[in-house]
Structure formats: structure tokens, C-alpha cells
Short mmCIF file of C-alpha atoms and ligand atoms in Angstrom, two decimals:
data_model
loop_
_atom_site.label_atom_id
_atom_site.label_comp_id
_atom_site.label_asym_id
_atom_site.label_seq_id
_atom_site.Cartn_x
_atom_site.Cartn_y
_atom_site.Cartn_z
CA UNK P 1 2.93 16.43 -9.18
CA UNK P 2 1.34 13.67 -7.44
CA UNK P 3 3.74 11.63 -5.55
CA UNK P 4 2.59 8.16 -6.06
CA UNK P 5 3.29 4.78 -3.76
CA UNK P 6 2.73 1.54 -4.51
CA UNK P 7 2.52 -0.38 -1.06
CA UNK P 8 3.51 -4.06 -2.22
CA UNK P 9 4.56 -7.28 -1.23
CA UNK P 10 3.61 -10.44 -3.44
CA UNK P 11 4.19 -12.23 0.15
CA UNK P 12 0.44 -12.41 2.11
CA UNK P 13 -0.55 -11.24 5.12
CA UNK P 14 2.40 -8.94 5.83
CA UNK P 15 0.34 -5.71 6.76
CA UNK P 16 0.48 -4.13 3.09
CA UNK P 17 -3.78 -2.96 3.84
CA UNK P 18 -2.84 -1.76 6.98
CA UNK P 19 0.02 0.35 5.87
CA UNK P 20 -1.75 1.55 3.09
CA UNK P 21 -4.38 2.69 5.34
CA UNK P 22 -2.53 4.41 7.50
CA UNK P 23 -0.44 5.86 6.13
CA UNK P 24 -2.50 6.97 3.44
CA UNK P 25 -5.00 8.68 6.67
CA UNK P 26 -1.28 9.79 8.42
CA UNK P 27 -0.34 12.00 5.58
CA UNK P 28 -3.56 13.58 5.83
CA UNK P 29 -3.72 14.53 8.65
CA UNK P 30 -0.58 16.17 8.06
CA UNK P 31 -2.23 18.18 5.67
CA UNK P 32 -1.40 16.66 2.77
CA UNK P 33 -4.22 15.86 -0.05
CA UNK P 34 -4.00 11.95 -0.08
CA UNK P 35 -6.10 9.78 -2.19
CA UNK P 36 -5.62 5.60 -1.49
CA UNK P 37 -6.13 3.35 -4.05
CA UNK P 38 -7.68 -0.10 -3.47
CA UNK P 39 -6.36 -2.62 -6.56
CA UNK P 40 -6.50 -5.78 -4.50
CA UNK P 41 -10.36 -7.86 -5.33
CA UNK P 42 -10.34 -8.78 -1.55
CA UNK P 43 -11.51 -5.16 -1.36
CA UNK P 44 -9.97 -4.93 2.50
CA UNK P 45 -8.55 -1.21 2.14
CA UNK P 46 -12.37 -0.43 1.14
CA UNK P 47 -14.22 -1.48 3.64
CA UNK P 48 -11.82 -1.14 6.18
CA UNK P 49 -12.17 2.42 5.71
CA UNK P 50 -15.95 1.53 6.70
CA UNK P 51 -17.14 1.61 2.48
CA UNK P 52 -19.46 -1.51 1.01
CA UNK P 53 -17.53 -4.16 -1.57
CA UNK P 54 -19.90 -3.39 -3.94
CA UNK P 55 -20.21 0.26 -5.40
CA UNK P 56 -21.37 0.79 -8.81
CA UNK P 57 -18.30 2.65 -9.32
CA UNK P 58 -15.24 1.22 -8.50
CA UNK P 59 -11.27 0.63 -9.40
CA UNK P 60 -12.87 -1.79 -12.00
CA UNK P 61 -14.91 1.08 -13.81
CA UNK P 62 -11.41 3.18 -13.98
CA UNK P 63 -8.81 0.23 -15.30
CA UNK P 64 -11.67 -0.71 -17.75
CA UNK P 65 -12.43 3.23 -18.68
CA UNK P 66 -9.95 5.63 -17.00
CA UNK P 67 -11.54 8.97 -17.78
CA UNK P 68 -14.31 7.61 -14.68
CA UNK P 69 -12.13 8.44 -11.88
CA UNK P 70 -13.19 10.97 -11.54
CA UNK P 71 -16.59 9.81 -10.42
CA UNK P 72 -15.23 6.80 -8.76
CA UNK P 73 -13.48 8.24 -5.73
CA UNK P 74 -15.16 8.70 -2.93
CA UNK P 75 -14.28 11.79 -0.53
CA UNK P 76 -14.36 9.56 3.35
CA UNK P 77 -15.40 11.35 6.63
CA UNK P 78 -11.41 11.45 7.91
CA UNK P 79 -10.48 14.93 6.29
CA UNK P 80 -8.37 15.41 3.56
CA UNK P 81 -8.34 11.37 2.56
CA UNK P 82 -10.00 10.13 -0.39
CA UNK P 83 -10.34 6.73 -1.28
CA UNK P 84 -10.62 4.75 -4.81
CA UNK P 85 -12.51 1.48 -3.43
CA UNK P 86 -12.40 -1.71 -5.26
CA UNK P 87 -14.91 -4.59 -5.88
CA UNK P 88 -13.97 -8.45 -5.43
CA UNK P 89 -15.01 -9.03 -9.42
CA UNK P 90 -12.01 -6.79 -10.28
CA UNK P 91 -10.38 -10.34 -10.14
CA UNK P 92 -11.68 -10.98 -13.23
CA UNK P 93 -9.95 -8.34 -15.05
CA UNK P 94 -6.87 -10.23 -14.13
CA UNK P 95 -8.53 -12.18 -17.01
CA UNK P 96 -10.42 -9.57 -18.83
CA UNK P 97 -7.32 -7.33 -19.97
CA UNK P 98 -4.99 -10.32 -20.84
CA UNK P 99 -5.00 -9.54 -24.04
CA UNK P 100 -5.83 -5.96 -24.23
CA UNK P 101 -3.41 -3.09 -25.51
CA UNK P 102 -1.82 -1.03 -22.95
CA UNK P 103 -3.20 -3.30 -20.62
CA UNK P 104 -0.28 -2.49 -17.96
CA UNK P 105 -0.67 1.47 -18.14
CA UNK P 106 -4.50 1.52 -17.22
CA UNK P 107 -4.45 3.37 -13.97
CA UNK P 108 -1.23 5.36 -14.90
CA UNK P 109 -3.73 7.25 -17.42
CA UNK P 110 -6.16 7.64 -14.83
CA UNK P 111 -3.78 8.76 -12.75
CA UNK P 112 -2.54 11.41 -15.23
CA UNK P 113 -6.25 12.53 -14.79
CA UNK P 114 -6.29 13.88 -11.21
CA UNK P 115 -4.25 16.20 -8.47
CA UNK P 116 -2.99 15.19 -5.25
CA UNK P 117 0.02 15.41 -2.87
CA UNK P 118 -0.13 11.78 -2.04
CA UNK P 119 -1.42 9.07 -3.85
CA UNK P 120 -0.99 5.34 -1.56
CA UNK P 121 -2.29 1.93 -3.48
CA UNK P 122 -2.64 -1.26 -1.73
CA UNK P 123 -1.82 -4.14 -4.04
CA UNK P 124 -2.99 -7.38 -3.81
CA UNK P 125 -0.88 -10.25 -2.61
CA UNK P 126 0.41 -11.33 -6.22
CA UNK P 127 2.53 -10.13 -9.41
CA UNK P 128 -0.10 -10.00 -11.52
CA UNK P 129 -1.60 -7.60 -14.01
CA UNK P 130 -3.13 -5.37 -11.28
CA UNK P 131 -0.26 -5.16 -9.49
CA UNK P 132 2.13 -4.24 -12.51
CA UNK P 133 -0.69 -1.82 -13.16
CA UNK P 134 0.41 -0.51 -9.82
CA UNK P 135 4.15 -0.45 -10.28
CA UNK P 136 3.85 1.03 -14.11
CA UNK P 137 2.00 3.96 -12.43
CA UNK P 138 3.81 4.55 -9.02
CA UNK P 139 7.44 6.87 -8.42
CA UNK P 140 7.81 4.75 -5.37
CA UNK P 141 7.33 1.11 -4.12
CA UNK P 142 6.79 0.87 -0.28
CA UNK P 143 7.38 -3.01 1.14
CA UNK P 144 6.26 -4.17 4.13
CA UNK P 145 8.08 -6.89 5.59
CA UNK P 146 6.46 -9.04 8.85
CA UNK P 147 8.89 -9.96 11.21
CA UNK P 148 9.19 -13.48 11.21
CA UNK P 149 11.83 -15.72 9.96
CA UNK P 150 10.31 -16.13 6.46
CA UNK P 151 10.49 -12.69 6.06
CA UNK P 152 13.84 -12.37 3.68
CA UNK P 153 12.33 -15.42 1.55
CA UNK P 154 10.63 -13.99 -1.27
CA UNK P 155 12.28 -9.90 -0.60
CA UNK P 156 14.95 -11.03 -3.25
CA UNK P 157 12.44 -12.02 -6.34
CA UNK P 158 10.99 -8.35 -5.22
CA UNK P 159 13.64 -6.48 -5.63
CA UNK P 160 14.59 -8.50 -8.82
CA UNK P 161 10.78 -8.05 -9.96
CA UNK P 162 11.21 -3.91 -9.24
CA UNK P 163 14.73 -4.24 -11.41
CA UNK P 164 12.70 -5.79 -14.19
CA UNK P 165 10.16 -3.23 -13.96
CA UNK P 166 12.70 -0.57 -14.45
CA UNK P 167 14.40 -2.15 -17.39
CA UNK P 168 10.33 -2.41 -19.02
CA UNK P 169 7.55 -1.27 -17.90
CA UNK P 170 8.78 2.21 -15.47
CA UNK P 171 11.78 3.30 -15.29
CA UNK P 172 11.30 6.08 -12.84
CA UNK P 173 10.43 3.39 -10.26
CA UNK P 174 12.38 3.87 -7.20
CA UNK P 175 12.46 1.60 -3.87
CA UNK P 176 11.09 4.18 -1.10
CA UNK P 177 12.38 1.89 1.81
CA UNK P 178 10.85 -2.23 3.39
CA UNK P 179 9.18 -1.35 6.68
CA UNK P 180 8.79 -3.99 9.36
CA UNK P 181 5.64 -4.67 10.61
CA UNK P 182 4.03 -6.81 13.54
CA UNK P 183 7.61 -6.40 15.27
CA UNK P 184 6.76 -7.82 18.92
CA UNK P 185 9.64 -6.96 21.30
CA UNK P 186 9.59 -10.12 23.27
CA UNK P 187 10.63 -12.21 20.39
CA UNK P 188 13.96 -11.89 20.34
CA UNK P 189 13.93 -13.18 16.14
CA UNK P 190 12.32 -9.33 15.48
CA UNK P 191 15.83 -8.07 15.83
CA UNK P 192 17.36 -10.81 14.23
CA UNK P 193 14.83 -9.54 11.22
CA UNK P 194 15.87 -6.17 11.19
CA UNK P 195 19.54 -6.14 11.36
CA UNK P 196 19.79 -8.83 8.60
CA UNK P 197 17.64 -6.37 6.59
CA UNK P 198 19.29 -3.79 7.63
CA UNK P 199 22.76 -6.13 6.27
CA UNK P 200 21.12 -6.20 2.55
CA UNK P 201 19.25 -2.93 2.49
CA UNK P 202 21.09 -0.60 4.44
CA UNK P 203 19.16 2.64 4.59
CA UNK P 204 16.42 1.00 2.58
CA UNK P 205 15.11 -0.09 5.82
CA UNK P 206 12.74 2.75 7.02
CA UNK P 207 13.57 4.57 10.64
CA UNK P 208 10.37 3.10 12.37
CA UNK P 209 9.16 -0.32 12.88
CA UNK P 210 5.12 -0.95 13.14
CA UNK P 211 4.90 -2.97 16.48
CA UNK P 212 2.25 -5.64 16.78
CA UNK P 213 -0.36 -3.77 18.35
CA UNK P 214 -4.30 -4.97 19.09
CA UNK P 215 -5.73 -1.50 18.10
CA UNK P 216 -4.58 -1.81 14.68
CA UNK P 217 -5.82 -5.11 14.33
CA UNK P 218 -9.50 -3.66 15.82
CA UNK P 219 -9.57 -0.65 13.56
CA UNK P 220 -10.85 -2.00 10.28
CA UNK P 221 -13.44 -3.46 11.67
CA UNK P 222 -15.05 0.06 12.85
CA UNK P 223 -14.05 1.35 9.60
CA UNK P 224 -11.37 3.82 10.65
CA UNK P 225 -7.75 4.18 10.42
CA UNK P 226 -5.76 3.82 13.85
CA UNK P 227 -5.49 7.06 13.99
CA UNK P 228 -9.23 8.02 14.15
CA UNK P 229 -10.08 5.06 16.54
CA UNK P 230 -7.41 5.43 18.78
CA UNK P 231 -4.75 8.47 18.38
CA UNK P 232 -3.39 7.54 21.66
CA UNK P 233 -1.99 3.78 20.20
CA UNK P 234 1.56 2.82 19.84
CA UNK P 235 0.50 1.38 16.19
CA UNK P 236 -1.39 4.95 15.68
CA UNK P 237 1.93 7.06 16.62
CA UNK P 238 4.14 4.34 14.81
CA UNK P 239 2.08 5.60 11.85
CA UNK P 240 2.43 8.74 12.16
CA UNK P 241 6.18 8.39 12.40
CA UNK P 242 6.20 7.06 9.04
CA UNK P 243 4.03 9.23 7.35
CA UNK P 244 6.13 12.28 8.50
CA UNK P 245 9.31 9.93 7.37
CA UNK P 246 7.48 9.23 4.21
CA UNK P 247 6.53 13.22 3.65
CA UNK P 248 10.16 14.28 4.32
CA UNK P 249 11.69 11.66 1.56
CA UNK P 250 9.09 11.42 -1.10
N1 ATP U 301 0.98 -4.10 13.43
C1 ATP U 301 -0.02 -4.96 13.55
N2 ATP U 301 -0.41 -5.38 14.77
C2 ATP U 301 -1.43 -6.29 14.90
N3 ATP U 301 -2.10 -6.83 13.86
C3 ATP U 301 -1.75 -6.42 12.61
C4 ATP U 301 -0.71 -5.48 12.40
N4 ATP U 301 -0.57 -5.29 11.05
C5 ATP U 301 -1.50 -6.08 10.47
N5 ATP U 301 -2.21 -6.77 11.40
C6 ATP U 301 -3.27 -7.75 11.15
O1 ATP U 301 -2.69 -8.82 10.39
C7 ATP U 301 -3.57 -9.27 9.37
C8 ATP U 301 -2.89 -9.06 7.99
O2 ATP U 301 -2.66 -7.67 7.81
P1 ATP U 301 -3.00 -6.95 6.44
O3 ATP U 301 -4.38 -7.27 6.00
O4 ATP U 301 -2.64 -5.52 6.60
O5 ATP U 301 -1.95 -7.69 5.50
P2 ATP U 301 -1.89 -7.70 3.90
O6 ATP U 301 -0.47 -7.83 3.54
O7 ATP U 301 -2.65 -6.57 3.36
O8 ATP U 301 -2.68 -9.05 3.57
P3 ATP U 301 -3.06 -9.56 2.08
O9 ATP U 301 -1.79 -10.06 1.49
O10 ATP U 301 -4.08 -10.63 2.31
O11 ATP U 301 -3.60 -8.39 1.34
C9 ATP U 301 -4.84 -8.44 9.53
O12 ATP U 301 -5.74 -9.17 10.31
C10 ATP U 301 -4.37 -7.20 10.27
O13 ATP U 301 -5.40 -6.62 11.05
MG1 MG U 302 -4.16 -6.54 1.91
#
């Protein structure tokens, strides 16, 4: 069964594309047959992983028509990873489906279409119909939290949003764990962050914290994952941590 993770945060900026990345590349390289989703029109997942904005075939092709994803994804040079890349007019479906039956449950059928180990989708920095698209089809929601002081403001409407889902739309959904992300160990405020998550969440609050680290930052740019441009990273083997984390729970 494919073991599917929604990596969300309606918060911006917070490192949800870079998670999704790599972790996504992480778990394959652990072997495990990963395909990550791009639903977010800024399209960064996409061509971070070095792939154009503007394919003929695309996420938008597969919430309009889901039989096509088959034909959508696109196998990438980092072995075992494929990707589902997205297009900045899927914005416009935000519109598009507004009125359209099943209109939530879109990529879920796709979804029911194809066979992996790990499925990872970045969501877009909003609670709108792609992302609920998201959350209707994922077993799992993934949160990345930045640590800065902000960072518990909007983590409560979350977790009431992922209550609401379960009541409606899934009811399988299940939080995997809030990751913290950008932690920098000379600010003293990261572990103010963490054990006031750690307070609300308890062991919701995954066993490895993404430092802020350059090379992750460079990556996307060359169109790799940290772990193909440089293995040797803290952010590459913080990665890795969580992927083999991530395999052992989910
Ligand atoms: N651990 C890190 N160390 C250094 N820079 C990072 C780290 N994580 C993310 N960044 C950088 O911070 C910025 C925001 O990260 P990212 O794009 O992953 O966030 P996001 O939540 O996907 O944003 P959006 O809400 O716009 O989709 C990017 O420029 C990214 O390269
Ligand atoms: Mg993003």
C-alpha cells in the first residue's frame, strides 16, 4: 500500500519544499520506491529537482483527469525518486474545481491509480482546495515548524484544521510528527521552540531537528536534493535521519 505524506504548513516559508524534497530523495536512497508530489502553483519542488515550470503534463492534467498520471510523472536522474511536477496555472484550479463534484478527492483517485512505498506532497502555503486535495488523499500529515518565535502561532488552527479533516473529508488522517527546521544553535529562542513544542506535542515532535544549513539553501538551485549535492552536509545527514525515522514509523 502506498504510504502517503502530506508535508504541510498553511504558515510560509517554513521549509515544507525542502522537506518534501528531501525527504522524498532520503527514502530513496534507502531503497524505498518514492514518488513526490508537487501541488503548490509556485512549482518550487519541480524545478528544484532541476525540471522546467512548464510541462505539458503536469499535477494540473491529473486533478483535472486522474487516469493521466500515469503519463505525468516523470522518473528524475536520483534513483528510485519520481516526481509529479506542477505548473504555476494550477492556481487557477483553485478556481476551476470550485464547483465541481468530488472536487476534494481528485488526486486520492489518482493516487488509487499507482504503486509505491512512499508517496511525499509538498503543499502550498494555504488551506485551500489543493491542499485539502492533499490531506483527503494522504495517511499522514508531516509539519514543519521554523524555529522562530512565531512558530506556535498558527500550529493550533492546524491541528484543529487536521481534526476537522478527520470528522469530513479523511478519517484515516493521522499526525506523523512537526519537525523543526532552520534550528540555528546560537539562538538560544531554538530551544525555547522546541521544548514548548515538545510541552503541547509530546512525542509528536520528531527525534531530529533540520539545522539552518547553507547547502540546503544552495541545492535547489543546481536542481538536486542535499543529498546528491553534498552527502557530506549536516542538512544532508539531518535528512537522512528523518527519512530513516520516517521509514521506521510510517
Ligand atoms: N534548513 C535550512 N537551512 C537554510 N535554509 C533553508 C533551510 N530550510 C529552508 N531553507 C530556505 O528557506 C527558504 C524557504 O524554504 P522552503 O521553500 O522550503 O519553505 P516553504 O515552506 O516550502 O515555503 P512556501 O510556503 O513558500 O512554499 C528557501 O529559500 C530555502 O532554501
Ligand atoms: Mg514550498
Amino acid at each position: 500500500m502506498n504510504k502517503i505524506i502530506a508535508v504541510t504548513n498553511q504558515k510560509g516559508g517554513v521549509g515544507k519544499t525542502t522537506t518534501a524534497i528531501n525527504l522524498a530523495a532520503s527514502l530513496a536512497k534507502l531503497g524505498k520506491s518514492t514518488l513526490l508530489i508537487d501541488i503548490d502553483p509556485q512549482a518550487n519542488a519541480t524545478s528544484g529537482l532541476g525540471l522546467s515550470k512548464d510541462r505539458e503534463v503536469s499535477i494540473c492534467e491529473v486533478i483535472e483527469t486522474p487516469e493521466s498520471i500515469a503519463s505525468a510523472m516523470v522518473e528524475t536522474e536520483f534513483s528510485g525518486l519520481v516526481i509529479l511536477p506542477a505548473r504555476p496555472d494550477l492556481a487557477a484550479m483553485e478556481v476551476t474545481l470550485g464547483t465541481e463534484d468530488n472536487r476534494y478527492f481528485r488526486l486520492k483517485e489518482a493516487l488509487g491509480l499507482v504503486s509505491f512505498d512512499y508517496i511525499i506532497i509538498d503543499c502550498p502555503p494555504a488551506l485551500g482546495l489543493l491542499t485539502l486535495n492533499a490531506l483527503s488523499a494522504a495517511n499522514k500529515i508531516l509539519v514543519p515548524v521554523q524555529s522562530e518565535y512565531f512558530a506556535m502561532e498558527g500550529l493550533g488552527q492546524l491541528l484543529q484544521t487536521i481534526q476537522q479533516i478527520r470528522k469530513g473529508l479523511n478519517p484515516q488522517l493521522e499526525l506523523l510528527g512537526v519537525v523543526l527546521t532552520m534550528l540555528d544553535r546560537r539562538n538560544s529562542l531554538s530551544g525555547q521552540v522546541r521544548s514548548e513544542l515538545k510541552k503541547h506535542l509530546g512525542d509528536k515532535v520528531m527525534g531530529v531537528t533540520i539545522p539552518r544549513n547553507v547547502r540546503l539553501a544552495e541545492a535547489p538551485s543546481f536542481g538536486k536534493p542535499i543529498s546528491a549535492y553534498d552527502k557530506w552536509s549536516k542538512g544532508a545527514k539531518a535528512y537522512t535521519k528523518l527519512a530513516k525515522i520516517v521509514a521506521r514509523a510510517a
